[in-house]
Each structure stands twice: as C-alpha cells, then as structure tokens.
mmCIF file of C-alpha atoms in Angstrom:
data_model
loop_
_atom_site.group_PDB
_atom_site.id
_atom_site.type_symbol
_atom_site.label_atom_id
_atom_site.label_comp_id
_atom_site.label_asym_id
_atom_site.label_seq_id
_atom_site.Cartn_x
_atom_site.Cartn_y
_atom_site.Cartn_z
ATOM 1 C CA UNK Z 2 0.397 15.440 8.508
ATOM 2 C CA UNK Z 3 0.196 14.138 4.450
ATOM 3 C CA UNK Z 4 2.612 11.932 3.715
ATOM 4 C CA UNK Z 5 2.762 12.663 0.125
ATOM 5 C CA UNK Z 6 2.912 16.007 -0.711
ATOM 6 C CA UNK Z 7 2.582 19.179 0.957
ATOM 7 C CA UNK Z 8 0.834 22.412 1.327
ATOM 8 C CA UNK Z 9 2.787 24.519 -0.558
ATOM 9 C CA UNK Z 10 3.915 21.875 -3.047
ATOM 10 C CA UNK Z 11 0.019 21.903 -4.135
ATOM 11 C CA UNK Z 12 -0.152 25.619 -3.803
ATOM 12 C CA UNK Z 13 2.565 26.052 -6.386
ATOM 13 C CA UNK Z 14 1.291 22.782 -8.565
ATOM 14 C CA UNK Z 15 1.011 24.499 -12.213
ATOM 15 C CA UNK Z 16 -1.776 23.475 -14.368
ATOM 16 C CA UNK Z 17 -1.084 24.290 -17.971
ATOM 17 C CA UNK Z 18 1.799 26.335 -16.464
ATOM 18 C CA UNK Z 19 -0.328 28.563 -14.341
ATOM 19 C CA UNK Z 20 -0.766 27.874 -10.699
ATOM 20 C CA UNK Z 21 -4.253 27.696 -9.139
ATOM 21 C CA UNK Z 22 -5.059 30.195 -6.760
ATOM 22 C CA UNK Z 23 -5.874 28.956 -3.577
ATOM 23 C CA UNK Z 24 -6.033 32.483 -0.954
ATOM 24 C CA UNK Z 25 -9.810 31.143 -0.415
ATOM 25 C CA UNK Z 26 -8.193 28.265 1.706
ATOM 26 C CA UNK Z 27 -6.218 27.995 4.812
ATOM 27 C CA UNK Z 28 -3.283 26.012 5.152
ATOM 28 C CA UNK Z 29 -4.719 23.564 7.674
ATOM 29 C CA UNK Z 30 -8.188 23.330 4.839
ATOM 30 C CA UNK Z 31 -6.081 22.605 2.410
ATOM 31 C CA UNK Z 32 -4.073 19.814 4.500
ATOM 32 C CA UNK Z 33 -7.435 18.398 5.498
ATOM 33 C CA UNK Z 34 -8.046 18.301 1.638
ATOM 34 C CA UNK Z 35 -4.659 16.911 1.476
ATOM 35 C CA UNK Z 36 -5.160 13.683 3.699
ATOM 36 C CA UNK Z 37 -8.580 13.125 2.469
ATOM 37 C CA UNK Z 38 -6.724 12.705 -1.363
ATOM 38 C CA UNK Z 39 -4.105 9.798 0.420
ATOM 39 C CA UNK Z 40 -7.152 8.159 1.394
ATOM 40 C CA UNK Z 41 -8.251 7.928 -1.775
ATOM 41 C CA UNK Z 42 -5.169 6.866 -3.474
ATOM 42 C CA UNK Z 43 -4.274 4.121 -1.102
ATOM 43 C CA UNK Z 44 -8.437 2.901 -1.315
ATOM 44 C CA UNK Z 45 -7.268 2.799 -4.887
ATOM 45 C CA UNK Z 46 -3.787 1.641 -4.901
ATOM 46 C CA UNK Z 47 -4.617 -1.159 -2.163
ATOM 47 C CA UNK Z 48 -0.870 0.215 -0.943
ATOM 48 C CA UNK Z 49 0.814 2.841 1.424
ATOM 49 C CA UNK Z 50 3.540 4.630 -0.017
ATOM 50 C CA UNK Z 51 5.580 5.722 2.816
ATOM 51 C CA UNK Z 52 7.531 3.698 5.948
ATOM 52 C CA UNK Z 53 5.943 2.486 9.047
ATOM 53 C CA UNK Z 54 7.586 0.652 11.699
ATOM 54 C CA UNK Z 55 5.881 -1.835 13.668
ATOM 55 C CA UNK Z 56 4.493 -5.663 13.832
ATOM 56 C CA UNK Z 57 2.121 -7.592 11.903
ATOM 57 C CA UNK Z 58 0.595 -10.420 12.949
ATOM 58 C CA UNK Z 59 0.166 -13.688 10.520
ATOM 59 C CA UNK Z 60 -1.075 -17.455 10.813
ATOM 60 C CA UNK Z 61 1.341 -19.977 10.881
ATOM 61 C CA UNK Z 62 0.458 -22.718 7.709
ATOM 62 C CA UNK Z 63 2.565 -25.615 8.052
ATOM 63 C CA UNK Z 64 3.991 -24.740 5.241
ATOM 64 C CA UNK Z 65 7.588 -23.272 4.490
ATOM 65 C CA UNK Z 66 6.243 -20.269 2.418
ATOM 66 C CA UNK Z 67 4.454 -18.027 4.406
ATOM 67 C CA UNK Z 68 2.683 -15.442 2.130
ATOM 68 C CA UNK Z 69 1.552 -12.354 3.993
ATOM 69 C CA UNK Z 70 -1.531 -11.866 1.365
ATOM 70 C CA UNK Z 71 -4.121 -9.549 2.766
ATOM 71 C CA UNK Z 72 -2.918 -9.387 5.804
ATOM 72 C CA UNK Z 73 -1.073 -6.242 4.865
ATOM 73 C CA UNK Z 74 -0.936 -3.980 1.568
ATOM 74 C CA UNK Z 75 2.860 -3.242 2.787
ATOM 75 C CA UNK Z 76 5.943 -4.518 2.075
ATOM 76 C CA UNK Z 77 8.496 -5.878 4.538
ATOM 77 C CA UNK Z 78 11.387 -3.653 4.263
ATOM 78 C CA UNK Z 79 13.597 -5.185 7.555
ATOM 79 C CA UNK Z 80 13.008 -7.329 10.211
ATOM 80 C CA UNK Z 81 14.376 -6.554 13.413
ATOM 81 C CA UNK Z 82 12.749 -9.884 15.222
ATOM 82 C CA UNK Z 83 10.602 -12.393 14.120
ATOM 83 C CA UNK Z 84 8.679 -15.244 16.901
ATOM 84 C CA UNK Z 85 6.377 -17.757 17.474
ATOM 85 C CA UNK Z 86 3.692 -16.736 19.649
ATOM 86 C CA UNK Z 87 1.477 -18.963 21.600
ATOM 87 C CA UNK Z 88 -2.820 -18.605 21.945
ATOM 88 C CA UNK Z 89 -1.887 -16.087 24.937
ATOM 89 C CA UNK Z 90 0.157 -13.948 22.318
ATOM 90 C CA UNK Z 91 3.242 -14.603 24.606
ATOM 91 C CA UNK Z 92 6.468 -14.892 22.783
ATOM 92 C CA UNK Z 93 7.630 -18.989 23.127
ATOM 93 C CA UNK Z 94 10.497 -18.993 20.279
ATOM 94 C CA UNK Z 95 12.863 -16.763 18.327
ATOM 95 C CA UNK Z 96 13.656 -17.162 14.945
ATOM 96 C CA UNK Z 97 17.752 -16.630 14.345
ATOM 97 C CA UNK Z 98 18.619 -14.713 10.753
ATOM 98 C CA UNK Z 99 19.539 -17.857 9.753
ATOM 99 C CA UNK Z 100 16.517 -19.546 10.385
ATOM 100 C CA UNK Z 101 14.592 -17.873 7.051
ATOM 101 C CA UNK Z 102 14.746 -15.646 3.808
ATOM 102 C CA UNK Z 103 12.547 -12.508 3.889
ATOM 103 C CA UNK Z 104 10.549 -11.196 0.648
ATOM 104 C CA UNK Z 105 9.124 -8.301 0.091
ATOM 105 C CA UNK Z 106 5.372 -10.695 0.631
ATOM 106 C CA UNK Z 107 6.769 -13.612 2.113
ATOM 107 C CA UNK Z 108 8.828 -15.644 4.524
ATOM 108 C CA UNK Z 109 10.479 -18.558 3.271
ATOM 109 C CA UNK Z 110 11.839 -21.018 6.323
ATOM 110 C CA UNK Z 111 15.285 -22.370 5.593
ATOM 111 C CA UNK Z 112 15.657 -24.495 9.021
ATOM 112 C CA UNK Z 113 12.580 -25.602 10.355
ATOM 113 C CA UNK Z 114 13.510 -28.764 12.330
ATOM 114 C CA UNK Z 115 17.563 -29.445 13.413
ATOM 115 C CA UNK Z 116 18.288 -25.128 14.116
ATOM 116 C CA UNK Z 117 15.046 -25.341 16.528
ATOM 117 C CA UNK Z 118 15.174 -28.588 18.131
ATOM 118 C CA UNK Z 119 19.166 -28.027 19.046
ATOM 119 C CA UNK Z 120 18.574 -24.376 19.880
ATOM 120 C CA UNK Z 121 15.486 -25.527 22.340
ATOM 121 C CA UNK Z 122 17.234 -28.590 24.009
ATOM 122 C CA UNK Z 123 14.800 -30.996 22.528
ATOM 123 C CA UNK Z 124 14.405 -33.926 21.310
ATOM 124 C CA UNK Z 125 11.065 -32.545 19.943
ATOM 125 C CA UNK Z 126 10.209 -32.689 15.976
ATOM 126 C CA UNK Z 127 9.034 -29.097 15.396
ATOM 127 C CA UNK Z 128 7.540 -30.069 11.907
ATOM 128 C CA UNK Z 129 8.935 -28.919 8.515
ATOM 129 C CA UNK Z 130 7.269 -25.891 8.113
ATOM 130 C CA UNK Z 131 5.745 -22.601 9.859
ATOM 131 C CA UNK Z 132 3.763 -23.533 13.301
ATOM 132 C CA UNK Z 133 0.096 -23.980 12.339
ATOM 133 C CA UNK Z 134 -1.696 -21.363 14.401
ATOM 134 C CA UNK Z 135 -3.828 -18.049 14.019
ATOM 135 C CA UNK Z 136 -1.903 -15.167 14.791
ATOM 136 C CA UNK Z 137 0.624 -16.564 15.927
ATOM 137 C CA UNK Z 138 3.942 -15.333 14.207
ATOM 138 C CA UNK Z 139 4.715 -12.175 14.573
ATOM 139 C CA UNK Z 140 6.992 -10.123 12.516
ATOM 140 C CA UNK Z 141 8.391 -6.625 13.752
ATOM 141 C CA UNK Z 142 10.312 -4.464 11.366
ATOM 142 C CA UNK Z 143 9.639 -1.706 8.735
ATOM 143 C CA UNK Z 144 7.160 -1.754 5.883
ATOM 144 C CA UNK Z 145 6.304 -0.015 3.367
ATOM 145 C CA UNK Z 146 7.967 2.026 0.926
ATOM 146 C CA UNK Z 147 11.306 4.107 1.123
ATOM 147 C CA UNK Z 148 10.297 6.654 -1.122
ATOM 148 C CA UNK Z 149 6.912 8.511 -2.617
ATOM 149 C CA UNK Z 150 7.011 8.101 -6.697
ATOM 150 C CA UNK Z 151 6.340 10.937 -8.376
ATOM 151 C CA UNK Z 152 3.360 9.613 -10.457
ATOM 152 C CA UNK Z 153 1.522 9.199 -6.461
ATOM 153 C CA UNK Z 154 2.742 12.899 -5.888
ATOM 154 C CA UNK Z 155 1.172 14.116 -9.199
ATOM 155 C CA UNK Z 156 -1.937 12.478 -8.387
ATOM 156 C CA UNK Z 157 -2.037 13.544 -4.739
ATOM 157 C CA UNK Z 158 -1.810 17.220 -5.845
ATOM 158 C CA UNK Z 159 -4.012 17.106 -8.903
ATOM 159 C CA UNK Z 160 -6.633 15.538 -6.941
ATOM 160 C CA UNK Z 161 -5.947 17.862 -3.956
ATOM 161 C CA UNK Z 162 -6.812 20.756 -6.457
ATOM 162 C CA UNK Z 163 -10.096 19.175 -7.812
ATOM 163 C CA UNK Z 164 -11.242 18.477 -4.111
ATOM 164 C CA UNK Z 165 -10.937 22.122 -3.232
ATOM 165 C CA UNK Z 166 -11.733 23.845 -6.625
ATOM 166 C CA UNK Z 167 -13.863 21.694 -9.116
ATOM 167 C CA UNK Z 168 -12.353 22.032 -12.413
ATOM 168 C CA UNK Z 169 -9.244 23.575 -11.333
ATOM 169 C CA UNK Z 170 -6.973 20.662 -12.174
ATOM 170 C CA UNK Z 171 -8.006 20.070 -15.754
ATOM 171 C CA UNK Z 172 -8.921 16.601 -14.959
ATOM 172 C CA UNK Z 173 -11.563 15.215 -16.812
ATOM 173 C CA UNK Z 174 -14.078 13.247 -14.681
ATOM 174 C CA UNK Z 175 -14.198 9.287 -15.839
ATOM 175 C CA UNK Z 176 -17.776 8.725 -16.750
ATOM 176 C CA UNK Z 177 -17.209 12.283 -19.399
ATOM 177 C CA UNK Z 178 -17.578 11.470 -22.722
ATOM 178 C CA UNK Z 179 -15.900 13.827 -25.192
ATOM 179 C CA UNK Z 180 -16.680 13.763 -28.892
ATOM 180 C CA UNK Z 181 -15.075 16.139 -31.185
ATOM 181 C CA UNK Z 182 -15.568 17.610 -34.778
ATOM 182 C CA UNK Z 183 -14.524 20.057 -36.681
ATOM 183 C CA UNK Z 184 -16.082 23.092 -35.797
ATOM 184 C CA UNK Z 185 -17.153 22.078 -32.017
ATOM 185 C CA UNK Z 186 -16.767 19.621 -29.328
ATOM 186 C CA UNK Z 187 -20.199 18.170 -27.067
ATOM 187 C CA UNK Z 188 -19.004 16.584 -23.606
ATOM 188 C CA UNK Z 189 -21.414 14.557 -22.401
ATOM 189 C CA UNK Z 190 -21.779 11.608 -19.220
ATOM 190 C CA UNK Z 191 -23.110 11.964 -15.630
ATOM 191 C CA UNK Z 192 -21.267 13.462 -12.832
ATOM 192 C CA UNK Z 193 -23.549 11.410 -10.339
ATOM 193 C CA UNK Z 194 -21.631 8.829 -8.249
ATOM 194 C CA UNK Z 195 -18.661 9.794 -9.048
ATOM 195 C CA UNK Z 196 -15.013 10.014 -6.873
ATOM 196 C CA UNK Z 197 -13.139 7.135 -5.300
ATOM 197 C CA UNK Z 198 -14.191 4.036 -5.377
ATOM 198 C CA UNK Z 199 -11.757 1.580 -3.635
ATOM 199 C CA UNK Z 200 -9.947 -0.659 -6.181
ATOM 200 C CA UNK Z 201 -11.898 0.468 -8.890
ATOM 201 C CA UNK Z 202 -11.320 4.077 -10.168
ATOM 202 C CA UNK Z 203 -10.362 7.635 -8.682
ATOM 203 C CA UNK Z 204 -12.922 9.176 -10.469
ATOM 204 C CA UNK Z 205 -10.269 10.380 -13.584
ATOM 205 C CA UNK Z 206 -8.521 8.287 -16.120
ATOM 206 C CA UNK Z 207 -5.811 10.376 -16.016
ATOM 207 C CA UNK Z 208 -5.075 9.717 -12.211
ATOM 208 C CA UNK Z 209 -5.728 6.104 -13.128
ATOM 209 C CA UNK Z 210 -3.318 5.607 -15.091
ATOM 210 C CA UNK Z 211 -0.331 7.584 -12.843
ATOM 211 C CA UNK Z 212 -1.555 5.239 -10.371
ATOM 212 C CA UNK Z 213 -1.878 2.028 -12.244
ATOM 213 C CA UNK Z 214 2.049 0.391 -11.885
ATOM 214 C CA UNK Z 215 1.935 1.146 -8.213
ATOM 215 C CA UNK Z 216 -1.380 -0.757 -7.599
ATOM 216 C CA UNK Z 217 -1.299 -3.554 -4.838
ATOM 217 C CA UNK Z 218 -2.625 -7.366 -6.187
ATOM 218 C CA UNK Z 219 -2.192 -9.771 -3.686
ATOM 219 C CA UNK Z 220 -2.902 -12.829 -5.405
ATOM 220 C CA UNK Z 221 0.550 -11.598 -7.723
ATOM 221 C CA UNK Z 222 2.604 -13.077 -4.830
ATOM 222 C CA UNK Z 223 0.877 -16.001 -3.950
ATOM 223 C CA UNK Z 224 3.397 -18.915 -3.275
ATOM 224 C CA UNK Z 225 2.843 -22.313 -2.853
ATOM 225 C CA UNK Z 226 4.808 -25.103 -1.606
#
C-alpha cells in the first residue's frame, strides 16, 4: 500500500488545471506505478517519509556520542527501550531514561559509569562512554517521520503520472535542453539513461528541486567527542 499518496489523489492530480485521464489503468496498475515512484524518491531522498516502529541495531564506540550515520536514513522519533547486547545478541543491560539524551541522529550518554555500576551491584568501571562492540546496542522505538510534506506528495504524483503516461505530467526530462527565440523554440538532449538514479537525480529538475530540503546527508550530523 503507498505511503505517500493515493490512487485517487493521482487520478484527480490536475496538470495545468486539467486532470489526466487514466481509464486505461486499473487501480491496482496504477498503485504498482505508485510504489515503484516511493522507490524512487527515497533512492533519491536517502530518507523514508512515513513512521515505522521497530529496532535498529548500532556499534557501541567508546565514545559518549553515538551517531547513527548510515546505519539508518530515519530519524528516531521515541524510544521505548534501549540495551546493551552481548556477541550472542542477548540483552545484558538496560539503559534508564536518565541514563542518555536522544537526537533525532544520535545518542548522547549522560551517566556512563556511577548510574551503571550502582544499578548492577558492582564495583566494576563500565568505561566513560558507549560499550565498544558491533551490533551491540540496540534501540527500539519509532522512526521516521510523522507526517508526508507536500513537496514529496507533489512529486510522488507527478512522477506517478509520467510513469504511466509519458508526457502527461508536463515534466521536462533533466538532460532536455530548451532554447527559445522569438518566433520558435528547438528542445534538444537525449532521453537515453534517463530516470532515477539514487542520490543523484529523479530524472526532472523540477522534482529535484521539491525534493531537495528533504534530502538525507549523513555526514550533516556527524558528532564527535
């Protein structure tokens, strides 16, 4: 099911005010369309733009900053627990609330030594930082994003259109090249190789540039110690 926009949201899209006709397609073609299109925008975007609930999986540093980087293209929304697992993947500590700050990209540990060696019973210096380790914190919660903005919509039904109808959305393909004068206008550039190509381009400028603000750059939220 598209997360993004629906069926009848792109059969009633208007394109210089007139909607496309679309009574070639089915519903369920035009849904298949549909989920192809959020393929493309999140190859683009590097991001998903709806709410998923679930765990993630990082490595532990050493460090109190842990930055998520490519791990996941999602933000944390909520955590509902967060743990230390060991190289069996079995849970061996708990984190309280009070233990860190979430980020949208990061964890930041606020008591890595006295909260865990009192709440363990041990006399046991944990370190200052995140357990070094692959894999071995897990965080469970949502992630994401709460809402679909309406620039991603746009482009999810204007590309829906071109998939199923070329030319039908009025887009103008990236590598066209138009040059006007007076009396007439020559469009010129190759139509070979074109479409999504991830982190690069959707094929149009126009989607581009909806798209552009909501585009995913991991090294943006690098943190260091």
């Amino acid at each position: 099911m598209p997360n993004y926009i629906t069926v009848a949201q792109v059969k009633a899209y208007k394109v210089n005010g007139v909607a496309v006709t679309l009574t070639d397609y089915s519903d369920a073609e035009i849904e298949a369309r549909i989920l192809l299109v959020e393929e493309r925008i999140e190859a683009y975007t590097r991001k998903k733009f709806y709410t998923e609930t679930g765990y993630k999986l990082f490595d532990g540093n050493g460090l109190t900053q842990l930055h998520f980087g490519k791990r996941t293209n999602l933000q944390l929304l909520t955590i509902s627990s967060l743990e230390e697992l060991d190289d069996e993947g079995t849970s061996v500590y708990t984190y309280e609330n009070e233990d860190y700050d979430a980020f949208p990209y990061h964890l930041v540990l606020l008591q890595p030594y006295d909260s865990r060696r009192i709440r363990v019973g041990s006399a046991i210096d944990f370190g200052s930082g995140w357990p070094k380790g692959t894999n071995n914190i897990k965080v469970t919660g949502t992630w994401g994003e709460t809402s679909t903005p309406l620039a991603v919509k746009e482009a999810a039904a204007l590309l829906s259109l071109e998939s199923l109808i070329k030319g039908s959305s009025g887009l103008v393909n990236s590598s066209t090249v138009r040059q006007k004068w007076e009396d007439y206008e020559v469009v010129h550039g190759s139509t070979a190789g074109t479409g999504a190509t991830p982190g690069n381009s959707t094929g149009f400028d126009y989607v581009d540039r909806l798209l552009e603000p909501y585009m995913f750059h991991p090294n943006m939220f690098q943190v260091v110690d």
